[in-house]
Amino acid sequence: MLITTNAIILKRIPFSDTSIICRAFTEDYGKVTILAKGVLRPKNITGALLEPVNHIHIQYYNKSNRDIQILKDASFIQQYPIIRNSLNRIILGLAIVEIIDKATLDCNPYPVLYRLGWRVLEKLNDETQNFWLVFAFFLYQLSIRLGFMPNLKNCSKCNSEMSQGGIDEYTGELVCANCVTQNQIHLEENSFMVLKKITSSHLDDLQSLAIKENSILNPIRFLDLFTSFHIEGLKRVRSMDMVRKLINEENNNSN
Ligand SMILES: [Zn+2]
């Protein structure tokens, strides 16, 4: 059956001298593995479309008893030149698609996550957007879409209202400063405030939030720990190592 849909490219693996296999997160069918024959031949323009982060129209021959489908055709929906020209933005973009890849199952449609994915990448491609805020928004929204909502209001142990605290290493939930046993991450009042702002904002309103760059880093550390704890597969996201390095560098620069 010939399928026509839209997709975000999650991963690309060279296959033979002239072909590639890519993992595409499609709008209608979820994650699909597709063989693109001959696209690395000179003059073939399709190869450039099948790069991680790209948002494309795609046509492929699908057989449900086969693990790998065959590409027929592809064309751009959106190109992301600003993401590709900024080291920070491409690191975050690659982390976003790898997270989607690890957090989803094959051939399982996730229309809400698909929409979140391309909408967030579109913002990442907008120079006027703070890329850290966009990334924090993505982690939080991904988490709630997959059923895990951090309780930012009450301590998960003693139920008292929190203004600062940390993450409990056994439950992965937020606990107040009195209940926190280890110090994997300390969320002081400002971090809580920033988290609350991010979690109550719409993607199109992020730009209007008055948040200082370095005060987003700690909330991202928390969202990273929270999502890695609760969402199966996220402990193995390799590109998050680079994101964490970037966070540490930014933090050192601002101190
Ligand atoms: Zn408590």
PDB file of C-alpha atoms and ligand atoms in Angstrom:
ATOM      1  CA  MET A   1       0.000   0.000   0.000  1.00  0.00           C
ATOM      2  CA  LEU A   2       1.321   3.446  -0.871  1.00  0.00           C
ATOM      3  CA  ILE A   3       1.161   5.761   2.125  1.00  0.00           C
ATOM      4  CA  THR A   4       1.307   9.536   1.957  1.00  0.00           C
ATOM      5  CA  THR A   5       1.862  11.392   5.214  1.00  0.00           C
ATOM      6  CA  ASN A   6       4.045  13.976   6.973  1.00  0.00           C
ATOM      7  CA  ALA A   7       7.008  13.135   9.140  1.00  0.00           C
ATOM      8  CA  ILE A   8       9.791  14.381  11.368  1.00  0.00           C
ATOM      9  CA  ILE A   9      13.071  12.583  10.689  1.00  0.00           C
ATOM     10  CA  LEU A  10      14.434  11.112  13.919  1.00  0.00           C
ATOM     11  CA  LYS A  11      17.461   9.153  12.826  1.00  0.00           C
ATOM     12  CA  ARG A  12      19.520   8.334   9.761  1.00  0.00           C
ATOM     13  CA  ILE A  13      21.724   5.274   9.277  1.00  0.00           C
ATOM     14  CA  PRO A  14      23.889   4.782   6.164  1.00  0.00           C
ATOM     15  CA  PHE A  15      23.081   1.529   4.380  1.00  0.00           C
ATOM     16  CA  SER A  16      25.279   0.247   1.563  1.00  0.00           C
ATOM     17  CA  ASP A  17      27.187   2.833  -0.493  1.00  0.00           C
ATOM     18  CA  THR A  18      24.212   4.639  -1.903  1.00  0.00           C
ATOM     19  CA  SER A  19      21.261   4.033   0.395  1.00  0.00           C
ATOM     20  CA  ILE A  20      20.146   5.010   3.857  1.00  0.00           C
ATOM     21  CA  ILE A  21      17.719   3.740   6.444  1.00  0.00           C
ATOM     22  CA  CYS A  22      15.898   6.378   8.403  1.00  0.00           C
ATOM     23  CA  ARG A  23      13.484   6.447  11.263  1.00  0.00           C
ATOM     24  CA  ALA A  24      10.597   8.798  10.628  1.00  0.00           C
ATOM     25  CA  PHE A  25       7.993   9.945  13.133  1.00  0.00           C
ATOM     26  CA  THR A  26       4.931  10.125  10.902  1.00  0.00           C
ATOM     27  CA  GLU A  27       1.815  12.104  11.618  1.00  0.00           C
ATOM     28  CA  ASP A  28      -0.610   9.264  10.889  1.00  0.00           C
ATOM     29  CA  TYR A  29       1.275   6.053  11.690  1.00  0.00           C
ATOM     30  CA  GLY A  30       3.797   7.001  14.357  1.00  0.00           C
ATOM     31  CA  LYS A  31       7.384   5.810  14.151  1.00  0.00           C
ATOM     32  CA  VAL A  32       8.280   3.986  10.929  1.00  0.00           C
ATOM     33  CA  THR A  33      11.608   2.682   9.642  1.00  0.00           C
ATOM     34  CA  ILE A  34      12.144   3.411   5.960  1.00  0.00           C
ATOM     35  CA  LEU A  35      14.745   2.329   3.440  1.00  0.00           C
ATOM     36  CA  ALA A  36      15.653   5.016   0.918  1.00  0.00           C
ATOM     37  CA  LYS A  37      17.379   3.311  -1.983  1.00  0.00           C
ATOM     38  CA  GLY A  38      19.970   5.154  -4.042  1.00  0.00           C
ATOM     39  CA  VAL A  39      19.498   8.517  -2.355  1.00  0.00           C
ATOM     40  CA  LEU A  40      23.226   8.986  -1.786  1.00  0.00           C
ATOM     41  CA  ARG A  41      23.969   8.849  -5.502  1.00  0.00           C
ATOM     42  CA  PRO A  42      25.284  12.106  -6.981  1.00  0.00           C
ATOM     43  CA  LYS A  43      22.500  14.419  -8.171  1.00  0.00           C
ATOM     44  CA  ASN A  44      19.930  12.725  -5.968  1.00  0.00           C
ATOM     45  CA  ILE A  45      18.346  15.432  -3.837  1.00  0.00           C
ATOM     46  CA  THR A  46      16.290  13.214  -1.554  1.00  0.00           C
ATOM     47  CA  GLY A  47      19.262  12.279   0.636  1.00  0.00           C
ATOM     48  CA  ALA A  48      19.449  15.813   2.034  1.00  0.00           C
ATOM     49  CA  LEU A  49      15.809  15.655   3.091  1.00  0.00           C
ATOM     50  CA  LEU A  50      16.317  12.617   5.253  1.00  0.00           C
ATOM     51  CA  GLU A  51      18.363  14.321   7.957  1.00  0.00           C
ATOM     52  CA  PRO A  52      17.315  14.251  11.606  1.00  0.00           C
ATOM     53  CA  VAL A  53      15.147  17.227  12.661  1.00  0.00           C
ATOM     54  CA  ASN A  54      13.765  17.815   9.138  1.00  0.00           C
ATOM     55  CA  HIS A  55      10.011  18.070   8.693  1.00  0.00           C
ATOM     56  CA  ILE A  56       8.917  16.521   5.395  1.00  0.00           C
ATOM     57  CA  HIS A  57       6.117  15.151   3.251  1.00  0.00           C
ATOM     58  CA  ILE A  58       6.757  11.501   2.639  1.00  0.00           C
ATOM     59  CA  GLN A  59       5.454   8.681   0.460  1.00  0.00           C
ATOM     60  CA  TYR A  60       6.396   5.073   1.092  1.00  0.00           C
ATOM     61  CA  TYR A  61       5.300   1.565   0.233  1.00  0.00           C
ATOM     62  CA  ASN A  62       4.013  -0.091   3.361  1.00  0.00           C
ATOM     63  CA  LYS A  63       3.683  -3.787   4.066  1.00  0.00           C
ATOM     64  CA  SER A  64       2.540  -4.484   7.582  1.00  0.00           C
ATOM     65  CA  ASN A  65       4.442  -7.795   7.759  1.00  0.00           C
ATOM     66  CA  ARG A  66       7.714  -6.012   7.004  1.00  0.00           C
ATOM     67  CA  ASP A  67       9.836  -4.079   9.560  1.00  0.00           C
ATOM     68  CA  ILE A  68      11.355  -1.732   7.016  1.00  0.00           C
ATOM     69  CA  GLN A  69       9.245   0.138   4.486  1.00  0.00           C
ATOM     70  CA  ILE A  70      10.424   1.445   1.105  1.00  0.00           C
ATOM     71  CA  LEU A  71      10.605   5.157   0.331  1.00  0.00           C
ATOM     72  CA  LYS A  72       8.941   6.384  -2.828  1.00  0.00           C
ATOM     73  CA  ASP A  73       9.266  10.128  -2.541  1.00  0.00           C
ATOM     74  CA  ALA A  74       9.902  13.000  -0.127  1.00  0.00           C
ATOM     75  CA  SER A  75       9.770  16.791  -0.098  1.00  0.00           C
ATOM     76  CA  PHE A  76      10.278  19.535   2.486  1.00  0.00           C
ATOM     77  CA  ILE A  77       7.500  20.956   4.627  1.00  0.00           C
ATOM     78  CA  GLN A  78       9.941  23.107   6.550  1.00  0.00           C
ATOM     79  CA  GLN A  79      13.660  23.562   6.434  1.00  0.00           C
ATOM     80  CA  TYR A  80      15.397  24.677   9.600  1.00  0.00           C
ATOM     81  CA  PRO A  81      18.413  26.755   8.538  1.00  0.00           C
ATOM     82  CA  ILE A  82      18.621  28.644  11.839  1.00  0.00           C
ATOM     83  CA  ILE A  83      18.725  25.408  13.827  1.00  0.00           C
ATOM     84  CA  ARG A  84      21.466  24.070  11.559  1.00  0.00           C
ATOM     85  CA  ASN A  85      23.550  27.227  11.791  1.00  0.00           C
ATOM     86  CA  SER A  86      23.677  27.374  15.561  1.00  0.00           C
ATOM     87  CA  LEU A  87      25.612  24.797  17.573  1.00  0.00           C
ATOM     88  CA  ASN A  88      23.361  25.221  20.621  1.00  0.00           C
ATOM     89  CA  ARG A  89      20.165  24.961  18.621  1.00  0.00           C
ATOM     90  CA  ILE A  90      21.243  21.894  16.656  1.00  0.00           C
ATOM     91  CA  ILE A  91      22.296  20.127  19.876  1.00  0.00           C
ATOM     92  CA  LEU A  92      18.853  20.808  21.358  1.00  0.00           C
ATOM     93  CA  GLY A  93      17.101  19.870  18.090  1.00  0.00           C
ATOM     94  CA  LEU A  94      18.921  16.534  17.928  1.00  0.00           C
ATOM     95  CA  ALA A  95      18.101  15.895  21.583  1.00  0.00           C
ATOM     96  CA  ILE A  96      14.406  16.585  20.904  1.00  0.00           C
ATOM     97  CA  VAL A  97      14.214  14.082  18.040  1.00  0.00           C
ATOM     98  CA  GLU A  98      16.232  11.461  19.911  1.00  0.00           C
ATOM     99  CA  ILE A  99      13.947  11.865  22.938  1.00  0.00           C
ATOM    100  CA  ILE A 100      10.884  11.381  20.706  1.00  0.00           C
ATOM    101  CA  ASP A 101      12.564   8.321  19.199  1.00  0.00           C
ATOM    102  CA  LYS A 102      13.305   6.728  22.593  1.00  0.00           C
ATOM    103  CA  ALA A 103       9.970   7.664  24.168  1.00  0.00           C
ATOM    104  CA  THR A 104       7.706   6.188  21.482  1.00  0.00           C
ATOM    105  CA  LEU A 105       6.868   2.715  20.177  1.00  0.00           C
ATOM    106  CA  ASP A 106       6.996   1.651  16.526  1.00  0.00           C
ATOM    107  CA  CYS A 107       3.849   1.990  14.424  1.00  0.00           C
ATOM    108  CA  ASN A 108       1.897   3.653  17.202  1.00  0.00           C
ATOM    109  CA  PRO A 109       0.424   7.016  16.233  1.00  0.00           C
ATOM    110  CA  TYR A 110       0.960   9.884  18.691  1.00  0.00           C
ATOM    111  CA  PRO A 111      -0.698  12.832  16.937  1.00  0.00           C
ATOM    112  CA  VAL A 112      -0.310  15.148  19.925  1.00  0.00           C
ATOM    113  CA  LEU A 113       3.383  14.377  20.262  1.00  0.00           C
ATOM    114  CA  TYR A 114       3.873  14.780  16.526  1.00  0.00           C
ATOM    115  CA  ARG A 115       2.351  18.234  16.686  1.00  0.00           C
ATOM    116  CA  LEU A 116       4.406  19.134  19.753  1.00  0.00           C
ATOM    117  CA  GLY A 117       7.543  17.964  17.923  1.00  0.00           C
ATOM    118  CA  TRP A 118       7.266  20.089  14.807  1.00  0.00           C
ATOM    119  CA  ARG A 119       5.839  23.090  16.654  1.00  0.00           C
ATOM    120  CA  VAL A 120       8.784  23.091  19.051  1.00  0.00           C
ATOM    121  CA  LEU A 121      11.307  22.639  16.217  1.00  0.00           C
ATOM    122  CA  GLU A 122       9.706  25.556  14.427  1.00  0.00           C
ATOM    123  CA  LYS A 123      10.247  27.737  17.510  1.00  0.00           C
ATOM    124  CA  LEU A 124      13.809  26.503  17.802  1.00  0.00           C
ATOM    125  CA  ASN A 125      14.289  27.762  14.252  1.00  0.00           C
ATOM    126  CA  ASP A 126      13.169  31.249  15.276  1.00  0.00           C
ATOM    127  CA  GLU A 127      16.095  33.469  16.269  1.00  0.00           C
ATOM    128  CA  THR A 128      13.926  35.623  18.513  1.00  0.00           C
ATOM    129  CA  GLN A 129      13.070  32.642  20.720  1.00  0.00           C
ATOM    130  CA  ASN A 130      15.084  31.697  23.761  1.00  0.00           C
ATOM    131  CA  PHE A 131      16.112  28.136  22.869  1.00  0.00           C
ATOM    132  CA  TRP A 132      16.436  27.074  26.517  1.00  0.00           C
ATOM    133  CA  LEU A 133      12.858  28.088  27.202  1.00  0.00           C
ATOM    134  CA  VAL A 134      11.679  26.204  24.122  1.00  0.00           C
ATOM    135  CA  PHE A 135      13.563  23.102  25.263  1.00  0.00           C
ATOM    136  CA  ALA A 136      12.189  23.304  28.812  1.00  0.00           C
ATOM    137  CA  PHE A 137       8.683  23.668  27.370  1.00  0.00           C
ATOM    138  CA  PHE A 138       9.239  20.572  25.228  1.00  0.00           C
ATOM    139  CA  LEU A 139      10.421  18.411  28.158  1.00  0.00           C
ATOM    140  CA  TYR A 140       7.480  19.449  30.315  1.00  0.00           C
ATOM    141  CA  GLN A 141       4.863  18.970  27.580  1.00  0.00           C
ATOM    142  CA  LEU A 142       6.333  15.611  26.535  1.00  0.00           C
ATOM    143  CA  SER A 143       6.120  14.459  30.118  1.00  0.00           C
ATOM    144  CA  ILE A 144       2.475  15.412  30.610  1.00  0.00           C
ATOM    145  CA  ARG A 145       1.475  14.044  27.180  1.00  0.00           C
ATOM    146  CA  LEU A 146       2.933  10.695  28.233  1.00  0.00           C
ATOM    147  CA  GLY A 147       1.062  10.828  31.527  1.00  0.00           C
ATOM    148  CA  PHE A 148       3.598  12.199  34.010  1.00  0.00           C
ATOM    149  CA  MET A 149       2.825  15.545  35.534  1.00  0.00           C
ATOM    150  CA  PRO A 150       5.153  16.845  38.235  1.00  0.00           C
ATOM    151  CA  ASN A 151       3.316  18.261  41.236  1.00  0.00           C
ATOM    152  CA  LEU A 152       4.880  21.684  41.695  1.00  0.00           C
ATOM    153  CA  LYS A 153       2.591  22.691  44.488  1.00  0.00           C
ATOM    154  CA  ASN A 154       2.697  20.162  47.299  1.00  0.00           C
ATOM    155  CA  CYS A 155       5.494  18.004  48.640  1.00  0.00           C
ATOM    156  CA  SER A 156       4.890  14.392  47.584  1.00  0.00           C
ATOM    157  CA  LYS A 157       5.945  13.183  51.051  1.00  0.00           C
ATOM    158  CA  CYS A 158       4.490  15.554  53.649  1.00  0.00           C
ATOM    159  CA  ASN A 159       2.011  17.372  51.415  1.00  0.00           C
ATOM    160  CA  SER A 160       3.099  20.800  52.669  1.00  0.00           C
ATOM    161  CA  GLU A 161       3.190  23.611  50.150  1.00  0.00           C
ATOM    162  CA  MET A 162       6.568  23.908  48.477  1.00  0.00           C
ATOM    163  CA  SER A 163       8.572  26.999  47.691  1.00  0.00           C
ATOM    164  CA  GLN A 164      11.815  25.084  47.342  1.00  0.00           C
ATOM    165  CA  GLY A 165      12.938  21.484  47.357  1.00  0.00           C
ATOM    166  CA  GLY A 166      14.357  18.712  45.215  1.00  0.00           C
ATOM    167  CA  ILE A 167      13.620  15.415  43.559  1.00  0.00           C
ATOM    168  CA  ASP A 168      13.188  12.243  45.596  1.00  0.00           C
ATOM    169  CA  GLU A 169      15.549   9.581  44.274  1.00  0.00           C
ATOM    170  CA  TYR A 170      13.158   6.708  45.007  1.00  0.00           C
ATOM    171  CA  THR A 171       9.876   8.092  43.688  1.00  0.00           C
ATOM    172  CA  GLY A 172      11.158  10.646  41.170  1.00  0.00           C
ATOM    173  CA  GLU A 173       8.691  13.175  42.598  1.00  0.00           C
ATOM    174  CA  LEU A 174       9.260  16.629  44.018  1.00  0.00           C
ATOM    175  CA  VAL A 175       9.704  16.938  47.754  1.00  0.00           C
ATOM    176  CA  CYS A 176      10.058  20.001  49.973  1.00  0.00           C
ATOM    177  CA  ALA A 177      13.341  21.193  51.454  1.00  0.00           C
ATOM    178  CA  ASN A 178      12.579  19.328  54.723  1.00  0.00           C
ATOM    179  CA  CYS A 179      11.894  16.006  53.049  1.00  0.00           C
ATOM    180  CA  VAL A 180      14.697  15.995  50.502  1.00  0.00           C
ATOM    181  CA  THR A 181      17.271  13.387  51.477  1.00  0.00           C
ATOM    182  CA  GLN A 182      19.975  13.672  48.901  1.00  0.00           C
ATOM    183  CA  ASN A 183      21.088  16.664  46.920  1.00  0.00           C
ATOM    184  CA  GLN A 184      20.916  15.576  43.328  1.00  0.00           C
ATOM    185  CA  ILE A 185      19.329  18.878  42.500  1.00  0.00           C
ATOM    186  CA  HIS A 186      18.247  21.792  44.594  1.00  0.00           C
ATOM    187  CA  LEU A 187      15.342  23.860  43.341  1.00  0.00           C
ATOM    188  CA  GLU A 188      15.356  27.200  45.086  1.00  0.00           C
ATOM    189  CA  GLU A 189      12.416  29.592  45.021  1.00  0.00           C
ATOM    190  CA  ASN A 190      13.359  31.215  41.758  1.00  0.00           C
ATOM    191  CA  SER A 191      13.569  27.839  39.975  1.00  0.00           C
ATOM    192  CA  PHE A 192      10.105  26.954  41.233  1.00  0.00           C
ATOM    193  CA  MET A 193       8.764  30.234  39.957  1.00  0.00           C
ATOM    194  CA  VAL A 194      10.342  29.728  36.543  1.00  0.00           C
ATOM    195  CA  LEU A 195       8.994  26.155  36.357  1.00  0.00           C
ATOM    196  CA  LYS A 196       5.510  27.355  37.176  1.00  0.00           C
ATOM    197  CA  LYS A 197       5.713  30.010  34.476  1.00  0.00           C
ATOM    198  CA  ILE A 198       6.892  27.514  31.850  1.00  0.00           C
ATOM    199  CA  THR A 199       4.282  24.952  32.794  1.00  0.00           C
ATOM    200  CA  SER A 200       1.401  27.405  32.603  1.00  0.00           C
ATOM    201  CA  SER A 201       2.437  28.983  29.300  1.00  0.00           C
ATOM    202  CA  HIS A 202       1.379  28.329  25.766  1.00  0.00           C
ATOM    203  CA  LEU A 203       4.177  27.774  23.243  1.00  0.00           C
ATOM    204  CA  ASP A 204       3.325  31.014  21.446  1.00  0.00           C
ATOM    205  CA  ASP A 205       3.594  32.989  24.683  1.00  0.00           C
ATOM    206  CA  LEU A 206       7.047  31.792  25.766  1.00  0.00           C
ATOM    207  CA  GLN A 207       8.627  34.784  24.118  1.00  0.00           C
ATOM    208  CA  SER A 208       6.804  37.182  26.398  1.00  0.00           C
ATOM    209  CA  LEU A 209       8.014  35.501  29.609  1.00  0.00           C
ATOM    210  CA  ALA A 210      10.558  37.637  31.373  1.00  0.00           C
ATOM    211  CA  ILE A 211      12.991  34.957  32.490  1.00  0.00           C
ATOM    212  CA  LYS A 212      16.730  35.369  32.809  1.00  0.00           C
ATOM    213  CA  GLU A 213      18.744  32.896  30.769  1.00  0.00           C
ATOM    214  CA  ASN A 214      20.630  31.336  33.689  1.00  0.00           C
ATOM    215  CA  SER A 215      17.495  30.814  35.770  1.00  0.00           C
ATOM    216  CA  ILE A 216      16.119  28.360  33.167  1.00  0.00           C
ATOM    217  CA  LEU A 217      19.059  25.979  33.530  1.00  0.00           C
ATOM    218  CA  ASN A 218      18.132  24.548  36.909  1.00  0.00           C
ATOM    219  CA  PRO A 219      14.492  23.909  35.891  1.00  0.00           C
ATOM    220  CA  ILE A 220      15.811  22.079  32.800  1.00  0.00           C
ATOM    221  CA  ARG A 221      18.030  19.935  35.037  1.00  0.00           C
ATOM    222  CA  PHE A 222      14.949  19.059  37.046  1.00  0.00           C
ATOM    223  CA  LEU A 223      12.846  18.271  33.950  1.00  0.00           C
ATOM    224  CA  ASP A 224      15.699  16.139  32.628  1.00  0.00           C
ATOM    225  CA  LEU A 225      15.825  14.118  35.874  1.00  0.00           C
ATOM    226  CA  PHE A 226      12.043  13.899  36.097  1.00  0.00           C
ATOM    227  CA  THR A 227      11.528  12.681  32.527  1.00  0.00           C
ATOM    228  CA  SER A 228      14.497  10.258  32.693  1.00  0.00           C
ATOM    229  CA  PHE A 229      13.037   8.798  35.853  1.00  0.00           C
ATOM    230  CA  HIS A 230       9.475   8.349  34.615  1.00  0.00           C
ATOM    231  CA  ILE A 231       9.586   7.836  30.865  1.00  0.00           C
ATOM    232  CA  GLU A 232      10.862   4.473  29.739  1.00  0.00           C
ATOM    233  CA  GLY A 233      13.839   4.739  27.395  1.00  0.00           C
ATOM    234  CA  LEU A 234      14.908   8.279  28.235  1.00  0.00           C
ATOM    235  CA  LYS A 235      17.910   7.216  30.307  1.00  0.00           C
ATOM    236  CA  ARG A 236      19.508   6.136  27.040  1.00  0.00           C
ATOM    237  CA  VAL A 237      19.274   9.418  25.132  1.00  0.00           C
ATOM    238  CA  ARG A 238      22.886   9.990  24.085  1.00  0.00           C
ATOM    239  CA  SER A 239      22.468  13.521  22.823  1.00  0.00           C
ATOM    240  CA  MET A 240      21.334  14.598  26.298  1.00  0.00           C
ATOM    241  CA  ASP A 241      24.980  14.236  27.389  1.00  0.00           C
ATOM    242  CA  MET A 242      25.815  17.141  25.116  1.00  0.00           C
ATOM    243  CA  VAL A 243      22.858  19.144  26.400  1.00  0.00           C
ATOM    244  CA  ARG A 244      24.013  18.597  30.000  1.00  0.00           C
ATOM    245  CA  LYS A 245      27.521  19.714  29.072  1.00  0.00           C
ATOM    246  CA  LEU A 246      26.077  22.826  27.486  1.00  0.00           C
ATOM    247  CA  ILE A 247      24.036  23.562  30.618  1.00  0.00           C
ATOM    248  CA  ASN A 248      27.137  23.241  32.807  1.00  0.00           C
ATOM    249  CA  GLU A 249      29.124  25.550  30.528  1.00  0.00           C
ATOM    250  CA  GLU A 250      26.365  28.178  30.501  1.00  0.00           C
ATOM    251  CA  ASN A 251      26.128  27.924  34.241  1.00  0.00           C
ATOM    252  CA  ASN A 252      29.864  28.421  34.718  1.00  0.00           C
ATOM    253  CA  ASN A 253      29.843  31.369  32.340  1.00  0.00           C
ATOM    254  CA  SER A 254      27.099  33.115  34.220  1.00  0.00           C
ATOM    255  CA  ASN A 255      28.724  32.639  37.634  1.00  0.00           C
TER     256      ASN A 255
HETATM  257 ZN    ZN B   1       7.860  17.575  52.600  1.00  0.00          ZN
END
